[in-house]
């Protein structure tokens, strides 16, 4: 039976590659075109199957070097399975990194919305649902701890620093601790349980709060602002609590000065939204 022969245009249509791509594979020695008496180049059935094999594995993002390592050789099933499982693990990790990049972008977009809608305005909002992955005595200690844990677990750079203060009319704001919080909405793309046994994965309480966003050169709001927020809540028939949560959600340079956009949450009794 005569072996089937295919011209370059026919092969290109069958496997979905350009003629230039076929010439490239020919130069690499993967396929071998034969010239007929009329000068036309033709390819064999074996060449066609090789190209189909290459296209299939390229769709799984395998490199030509990887494909060349298993193409045309006496490959045992175990070696082929090892190759496939290795590629599967690589693709799953790439997908995880992609999901994390999307989560980061969504967080920034959410912060920008908060700045646009709430800068200088008082309202009632629920405290964000999330996980307290660590607690530190100060924000400086929190930054050091953030570098430590984020270096060991991809995605924990999405941690927010919440400085927790207690308020009194006599003493104003007194710093109690700094909580490192990962929002529940991004936790699905993180392995918090696998990030290390030292992480404290407590959930935050979904409580109503008086809410405001300000821009400041400091990470601690002025006492007068907190008092204004408390007075506003009382005018709304609510009762503010003594704890104040401050999240430096975004840092920018304005001129040569470092500025922080601060989210301020003061737990309230009912938190009736407007």
mmCIF file of C-alpha atoms in Angstrom:
data_model
loop_
_atom_site.group_PDB
_atom_site.id
_atom_site.type_symbol
_atom_site.label_atom_id
_atom_site.label_comp_id
_atom_site.label_asym_id
_atom_site.label_seq_id
_atom_site.Cartn_x
_atom_site.Cartn_y
_atom_site.Cartn_z
ATOM 1 C CA UNK A 1 0.000 0.000 0.000
ATOM 2 C CA UNK A 2 1.383 3.397 -0.979
ATOM 3 C CA UNK A 3 2.302 5.612 1.920
ATOM 4 C CA UNK A 4 0.237 8.791 2.175
ATOM 5 C CA UNK A 5 2.012 12.019 1.314
ATOM 6 C CA UNK A 6 1.001 15.542 2.230
ATOM 7 C CA UNK A 7 2.077 18.871 0.826
ATOM 8 C CA UNK A 8 3.022 21.666 3.217
ATOM 9 C CA UNK A 9 -0.252 23.570 2.727
ATOM 10 C CA UNK A 10 -2.322 20.449 3.429
ATOM 11 C CA UNK A 11 -0.379 19.688 6.614
ATOM 12 C CA UNK A 12 -0.714 23.288 7.788
ATOM 13 C CA UNK A 13 -4.515 23.094 7.454
ATOM 14 C CA UNK A 14 -4.766 19.691 9.150
ATOM 15 C CA UNK A 15 -2.723 20.494 12.265
ATOM 16 C CA UNK A 16 -3.500 24.221 12.435
ATOM 17 C CA UNK A 17 0.057 25.494 12.047
ATOM 18 C CA UNK A 18 1.490 28.049 9.675
ATOM 19 C CA UNK A 19 3.841 27.067 6.882
ATOM 20 C CA UNK A 20 6.580 29.020 8.657
ATOM 21 C CA UNK A 21 6.042 26.928 11.797
ATOM 22 C CA UNK A 22 6.349 23.734 9.751
ATOM 23 C CA UNK A 23 9.620 24.959 8.258
ATOM 24 C CA UNK A 24 10.827 25.748 11.791
ATOM 25 C CA UNK A 25 10.114 22.194 12.962
ATOM 26 C CA UNK A 26 11.848 20.932 9.855
ATOM 27 C CA UNK A 27 14.974 22.938 10.703
ATOM 28 C CA UNK A 28 14.834 21.504 14.234
ATOM 29 C CA UNK A 29 14.904 18.010 12.721
ATOM 30 C CA UNK A 30 11.553 17.047 14.155
ATOM 31 C CA UNK A 31 10.021 16.399 10.754
ATOM 32 C CA UNK A 32 11.752 15.717 7.444
ATOM 33 C CA UNK A 33 10.301 16.971 4.194
ATOM 34 C CA UNK A 34 11.101 15.125 0.992
ATOM 35 C CA UNK A 35 11.312 16.852 -2.341
ATOM 36 C CA UNK A 36 9.453 15.249 -5.206
ATOM 37 C CA UNK A 37 10.566 15.355 -8.799
ATOM 38 C CA UNK A 38 8.365 18.374 -9.438
ATOM 39 C CA UNK A 39 10.184 20.262 -6.638
ATOM 40 C CA UNK A 40 7.294 20.213 -4.179
ATOM 41 C CA UNK A 41 8.030 19.248 -0.597
ATOM 42 C CA UNK A 42 5.905 16.538 0.930
ATOM 43 C CA UNK A 43 5.476 15.048 4.376
ATOM 44 C CA UNK A 44 4.737 11.518 5.488
ATOM 45 C CA UNK A 45 2.005 10.109 7.706
ATOM 46 C CA UNK A 46 4.604 9.780 10.466
ATOM 47 C CA UNK A 47 5.432 13.478 10.161
ATOM 48 C CA UNK A 48 1.735 14.293 10.471
ATOM 49 C CA UNK A 49 1.403 12.268 13.686
ATOM 50 C CA UNK A 50 4.536 13.874 15.091
ATOM 51 C CA UNK A 51 3.085 17.312 14.449
ATOM 52 C CA UNK A 52 -0.228 16.364 16.045
ATOM 53 C CA UNK A 53 1.717 15.116 19.074
ATOM 54 C CA UNK A 54 3.650 18.388 19.279
ATOM 55 C CA UNK A 55 0.544 20.549 18.928
ATOM 56 C CA UNK A 56 -1.259 18.581 21.649
ATOM 57 C CA UNK A 57 1.594 18.936 24.137
ATOM 58 C CA UNK A 58 2.152 22.593 23.220
ATOM 59 C CA UNK A 59 -1.480 23.208 24.202
ATOM 60 C CA UNK A 60 -0.459 21.880 27.637
ATOM 61 C CA UNK A 61 2.309 24.537 27.643
ATOM 62 C CA UNK A 62 5.120 21.995 27.337
ATOM 63 C CA UNK A 63 8.307 23.448 25.871
ATOM 64 C CA UNK A 64 9.876 22.117 22.688
ATOM 65 C CA UNK A 65 12.796 20.872 24.775
ATOM 66 C CA UNK A 66 10.421 18.859 26.964
ATOM 67 C CA UNK A 67 8.598 17.494 23.931
ATOM 68 C CA UNK A 68 11.873 16.601 22.247
ATOM 69 C CA UNK A 69 12.831 14.644 25.368
ATOM 70 C CA UNK A 70 9.943 12.232 24.909
ATOM 71 C CA UNK A 71 9.390 12.369 21.156
ATOM 72 C CA UNK A 72 10.719 9.576 19.004
ATOM 73 C CA UNK A 73 12.323 7.737 21.898
ATOM 74 C CA UNK A 74 11.614 4.515 23.737
ATOM 75 C CA UNK A 75 9.548 6.178 26.445
ATOM 76 C CA UNK A 76 8.160 3.928 29.142
ATOM 77 C CA UNK A 77 4.718 4.615 30.569
ATOM 78 C CA UNK A 78 6.185 5.537 33.966
ATOM 79 C CA UNK A 79 8.444 8.217 32.491
ATOM 80 C CA UNK A 80 5.591 9.679 30.489
ATOM 81 C CA UNK A 81 3.359 9.764 33.564
ATOM 82 C CA UNK A 82 6.107 11.486 35.574
ATOM 83 C CA UNK A 83 6.358 14.103 32.849
ATOM 84 C CA UNK A 84 2.587 14.655 32.800
ATOM 85 C CA UNK A 85 2.330 14.866 36.611
ATOM 86 C CA UNK A 86 5.217 17.339 36.712
ATOM 87 C CA UNK A 87 3.544 19.507 34.092
ATOM 88 C CA UNK A 88 0.234 19.284 35.949
ATOM 89 C CA UNK A 89 1.865 20.505 39.149
ATOM 90 C CA UNK A 90 3.511 23.390 37.288
ATOM 91 C CA UNK A 91 0.231 24.461 35.684
ATOM 92 C CA UNK A 92 -1.653 24.272 39.003
ATOM 93 C CA UNK A 93 0.986 26.452 40.653
ATOM 94 C CA UNK A 94 0.829 28.936 37.769
ATOM 95 C CA UNK A 95 -2.959 29.016 38.097
ATOM 96 C CA UNK A 96 -2.628 29.679 41.810
ATOM 97 C CA UNK A 97 -0.250 32.588 41.147
ATOM 98 C CA UNK A 98 -2.686 33.921 38.569
ATOM 99 C CA UNK A 99 -5.598 33.773 41.028
ATOM 100 C CA UNK A 100 -3.466 35.593 43.592
ATOM 101 C CA UNK A 101 -2.634 38.333 41.087
ATOM 102 C CA UNK A 102 -6.356 38.775 40.399
ATOM 103 C CA UNK A 103 -7.050 38.877 44.150
ATOM 104 C CA UNK A 104 -4.407 41.602 44.616
ATOM 105 C CA UNK A 105 -5.924 43.676 41.813
ATOM 106 C CA UNK A 106 -9.398 43.312 43.295
ATOM 107 C CA UNK A 107 -8.149 44.411 46.713
ATOM 108 C CA UNK A 108 -6.551 47.535 45.244
ATOM 109 C CA UNK A 109 -9.721 48.287 43.247
ATOM 110 C CA UNK A 110 -11.770 47.866 46.426
ATOM 111 C CA UNK A 111 -9.449 50.223 48.327
ATOM 112 C CA UNK A 112 -9.708 52.819 45.564
ATOM 113 C CA UNK A 113 -13.511 52.572 45.670
ATOM 114 C CA UNK A 114 -13.424 53.110 49.435
ATOM 115 C CA UNK A 115 -11.217 56.176 49.010
ATOM 116 C CA UNK A 116 -13.471 57.577 46.284
ATOM 117 C CA UNK A 117 -16.737 56.973 48.151
ATOM 118 C CA UNK A 118 -15.795 57.459 51.804
ATOM 119 C CA UNK A 119 -12.917 59.962 51.978
ATOM 120 C CA UNK A 120 -13.838 62.388 54.764
ATOM 121 C CA UNK A 121 -17.360 60.948 55.101
ATOM 122 C CA UNK A 122 -18.863 59.182 58.123
ATOM 123 C CA UNK A 123 -21.036 56.106 57.644
ATOM 124 C CA UNK A 124 -21.870 52.733 59.174
ATOM 125 C CA UNK A 125 -20.140 49.641 57.776
ATOM 126 C CA UNK A 126 -19.486 46.135 58.999
ATOM 127 C CA UNK A 127 -15.958 45.250 60.009
ATOM 128 C CA UNK A 128 -14.367 43.117 57.227
ATOM 129 C CA UNK A 129 -14.585 39.351 57.578
ATOM 130 C CA UNK A 130 -11.154 37.788 57.678
ATOM 131 C CA UNK A 131 -8.489 35.908 59.583
ATOM 132 C CA UNK A 132 -6.085 37.314 62.145
ATOM 133 C CA UNK A 133 -2.899 35.549 61.078
ATOM 134 C CA UNK A 134 -0.698 37.249 63.673
ATOM 135 C CA UNK A 135 -0.624 39.869 66.408
ATOM 136 C CA UNK A 136 2.281 42.173 67.251
ATOM 137 C CA UNK A 137 3.029 44.840 69.822
ATOM 138 C CA UNK A 138 3.595 47.534 67.186
ATOM 139 C CA UNK A 139 3.248 48.173 63.464
ATOM 140 C CA UNK A 140 7.049 48.107 63.171
ATOM 141 C CA UNK A 141 7.074 44.566 64.568
ATOM 142 C CA UNK A 142 4.177 43.759 62.247
ATOM 143 C CA UNK A 143 6.148 44.850 59.195
ATOM 144 C CA UNK A 144 9.052 42.607 60.185
ATOM 145 C CA UNK A 145 6.685 39.698 60.775
ATOM 146 C CA UNK A 146 4.962 40.383 57.451
ATOM 147 C CA UNK A 147 8.273 40.026 55.600
ATOM 148 C CA UNK A 148 8.966 36.778 57.447
ATOM 149 C CA UNK A 149 5.682 35.013 56.764
ATOM 150 C CA UNK A 150 5.134 36.400 53.239
ATOM 151 C CA UNK A 151 8.569 35.139 52.217
ATOM 152 C CA UNK A 152 7.533 31.625 53.228
ATOM 153 C CA UNK A 153 4.004 31.608 51.847
ATOM 154 C CA UNK A 154 2.979 33.144 48.545
ATOM 155 C CA UNK A 155 -0.042 35.400 48.886
ATOM 156 C CA UNK A 156 0.388 36.514 52.484
ATOM 157 C CA UNK A 157 1.680 39.816 51.148
ATOM 158 C CA UNK A 158 -2.053 40.613 50.877
ATOM 159 C CA UNK A 159 -2.129 40.995 54.652
ATOM 160 C CA UNK A 160 -3.488 44.273 56.038
ATOM 161 C CA UNK A 161 -2.122 45.886 59.189
ATOM 162 C CA UNK A 162 -4.821 46.936 61.628
ATOM 163 C CA UNK A 163 -3.554 49.087 64.485
ATOM 164 C CA UNK A 164 -5.869 48.649 67.454
ATOM 165 C CA UNK A 165 -6.317 51.570 69.843
ATOM 166 C CA UNK A 166 -8.333 52.166 72.975
ATOM 167 C CA UNK A 167 -10.002 55.575 73.333
ATOM 168 C CA UNK A 168 -10.766 57.670 76.392
ATOM 169 C CA UNK A 169 -11.616 61.338 76.745
ATOM 170 C CA UNK A 170 -8.758 61.824 79.192
ATOM 171 C CA UNK A 171 -5.936 59.985 77.391
ATOM 172 C CA UNK A 172 -7.114 60.040 73.779
ATOM 173 C CA UNK A 173 -5.823 57.095 71.707
ATOM 174 C CA UNK A 174 -3.601 54.426 73.274
ATOM 175 C CA UNK A 175 -2.073 51.751 71.039
ATOM 176 C CA UNK A 176 -2.923 48.212 72.173
ATOM 177 C CA UNK A 177 -1.637 45.951 69.395
ATOM 178 C CA UNK A 178 -1.264 45.476 65.645
ATOM 179 C CA UNK A 179 -3.285 42.720 63.994
ATOM 180 C CA UNK A 180 -2.316 41.209 60.648
ATOM 181 C CA UNK A 181 -5.560 40.399 58.859
ATOM 182 C CA UNK A 182 -6.195 38.507 55.626
ATOM 183 C CA UNK A 183 -9.680 39.089 54.242
ATOM 184 C CA UNK A 184 -11.852 36.037 53.863
ATOM 185 C CA UNK A 185 -12.601 36.949 50.231
ATOM 186 C CA UNK A 186 -8.967 36.279 49.261
ATOM 187 C CA UNK A 187 -8.313 33.413 51.669
ATOM 188 C CA UNK A 188 -9.455 30.804 49.138
ATOM 189 C CA UNK A 189 -6.312 31.342 47.053
ATOM 190 C CA UNK A 190 -4.071 30.957 50.120
ATOM 191 C CA UNK A 191 -3.103 27.903 52.138
ATOM 192 C CA UNK A 192 -3.400 29.447 55.581
ATOM 193 C CA UNK A 193 -3.394 26.087 57.330
ATOM 194 C CA UNK A 194 -0.224 25.079 55.500
ATOM 195 C CA UNK A 195 1.521 28.430 55.963
ATOM 196 C CA UNK A 196 2.977 27.396 59.309
ATOM 197 C CA UNK A 197 1.847 26.298 62.737
ATOM 198 C CA UNK A 198 2.874 29.678 64.209
ATOM 199 C CA UNK A 199 0.124 31.506 62.296
ATOM 200 C CA UNK A 200 -2.846 32.404 64.466
ATOM 201 C CA UNK A 201 -5.862 31.915 62.203
ATOM 202 C CA UNK A 202 -8.664 33.451 64.255
ATOM 203 C CA UNK A 203 -11.631 34.948 62.458
ATOM 204 C CA UNK A 204 -12.603 38.580 62.856
ATOM 205 C CA UNK A 205 -16.013 39.458 64.233
ATOM 206 C CA UNK A 206 -18.568 40.786 61.776
ATOM 207 C CA UNK A 207 -19.627 43.785 63.822
ATOM 208 C CA UNK A 208 -21.256 47.112 62.855
ATOM 209 C CA UNK A 209 -18.830 50.046 62.947
ATOM 210 C CA UNK A 210 -18.649 53.776 62.399
ATOM 211 C CA UNK A 211 -16.483 54.111 59.307
ATOM 212 C CA UNK A 212 -14.357 56.790 57.681
ATOM 213 C CA UNK A 213 -11.428 57.094 55.264
ATOM 214 C CA UNK A 214 -8.840 59.864 55.655
ATOM 215 C CA UNK A 215 -5.475 60.773 54.145
ATOM 216 C CA UNK A 216 -2.719 61.403 56.665
ATOM 217 C CA UNK A 217 1.049 61.607 56.951
ATOM 218 C CA UNK A 218 0.737 59.481 60.093
ATOM 219 C CA UNK A 219 -0.639 55.987 60.723
ATOM 220 C CA UNK A 220 -2.452 57.165 63.843
ATOM 221 C CA UNK A 221 -5.499 59.425 63.377
ATOM 222 C CA UNK A 222 -5.965 62.609 65.369
ATOM 223 C CA UNK A 223 -7.951 62.414 68.590
ATOM 224 C CA UNK A 224 -10.263 65.142 67.267
ATOM 225 C CA UNK A 225 -11.285 63.016 64.265
ATOM 226 C CA UNK A 226 -12.164 60.044 66.460
ATOM 227 C CA UNK A 227 -14.226 62.331 68.681
ATOM 228 C CA UNK A 228 -16.058 63.695 65.629
ATOM 229 C CA UNK A 229 -16.853 60.146 64.488
ATOM 230 C CA UNK A 230 -18.152 59.266 67.949
ATOM 231 C CA UNK A 231 -20.278 62.413 68.137
ATOM 232 C CA UNK A 232 -21.717 61.671 64.690
ATOM 233 C CA UNK A 233 -22.674 58.153 65.775
ATOM 234 C CA UNK A 234 -24.378 59.489 68.895
ATOM 235 C CA UNK A 235 -26.303 61.984 66.749
ATOM 236 C CA UNK A 236 -27.507 58.990 64.727
ATOM 237 C CA UNK A 237 -28.854 57.366 67.879
ATOM 238 C CA UNK A 238 -25.996 54.869 68.194
ATOM 239 C CA UNK A 239 -23.450 54.176 70.897
ATOM 240 C CA UNK A 240 -19.755 53.994 69.884
ATOM 241 C CA UNK A 241 -17.459 51.573 71.716
ATOM 242 C CA UNK A 242 -14.004 52.339 73.133
ATOM 243 C CA UNK A 243 -11.940 50.344 70.572
ATOM 244 C CA UNK A 244 -10.659 51.966 67.383
ATOM 245 C CA UNK A 245 -9.297 49.955 64.419
ATOM 246 C CA UNK A 246 -7.061 51.786 61.929
ATOM 247 C CA UNK A 247 -6.022 50.161 58.654
ATOM 248 C CA UNK A 248 -3.323 51.854 56.556
ATOM 249 C CA UNK A 249 -4.831 50.368 53.420
ATOM 250 C CA UNK A 250 -2.766 52.321 50.885
ATOM 251 C CA UNK A 251 0.443 54.353 50.936
ATOM 252 C CA UNK A 252 1.307 56.974 48.315
ATOM 253 C CA UNK A 253 3.833 59.742 47.754
ATOM 254 C CA UNK A 254 2.382 63.221 47.379
ATOM 255 C CA UNK A 255 5.294 65.383 46.343
ATOM 256 C CA UNK A 256 8.129 64.044 48.456
ATOM 257 C CA UNK A 257 5.961 63.264 51.473
ATOM 258 C CA UNK A 258 4.670 59.819 52.365
ATOM 259 C CA UNK A 259 0.898 59.774 52.847
ATOM 260 C CA UNK A 260 -1.362 57.023 54.129
ATOM 261 C CA UNK A 261 -4.987 56.389 53.319
ATOM 262 C CA UNK A 262 -6.443 55.198 56.605
ATOM 263 C CA UNK A 263 -9.634 53.237 57.133
ATOM 264 C CA UNK A 264 -11.028 53.879 60.607
ATOM 265 C CA UNK A 265 -13.494 51.510 62.225
ATOM 266 C CA UNK A 266 -15.120 52.204 65.587
ATOM 267 C CA UNK A 267 -17.404 49.360 66.751
ATOM 268 C CA UNK A 268 -20.947 50.582 67.354
ATOM 269 C CA UNK A 269 -23.921 49.198 69.162
ATOM 270 C CA UNK A 270 -26.259 48.777 66.184
ATOM 271 C CA UNK A 271 -24.632 50.416 63.153
ATOM 272 C CA UNK A 272 -27.819 51.356 61.314
ATOM 273 C CA UNK A 273 -26.751 52.050 57.721
ATOM 274 C CA UNK A 274 -28.060 55.178 55.998
#
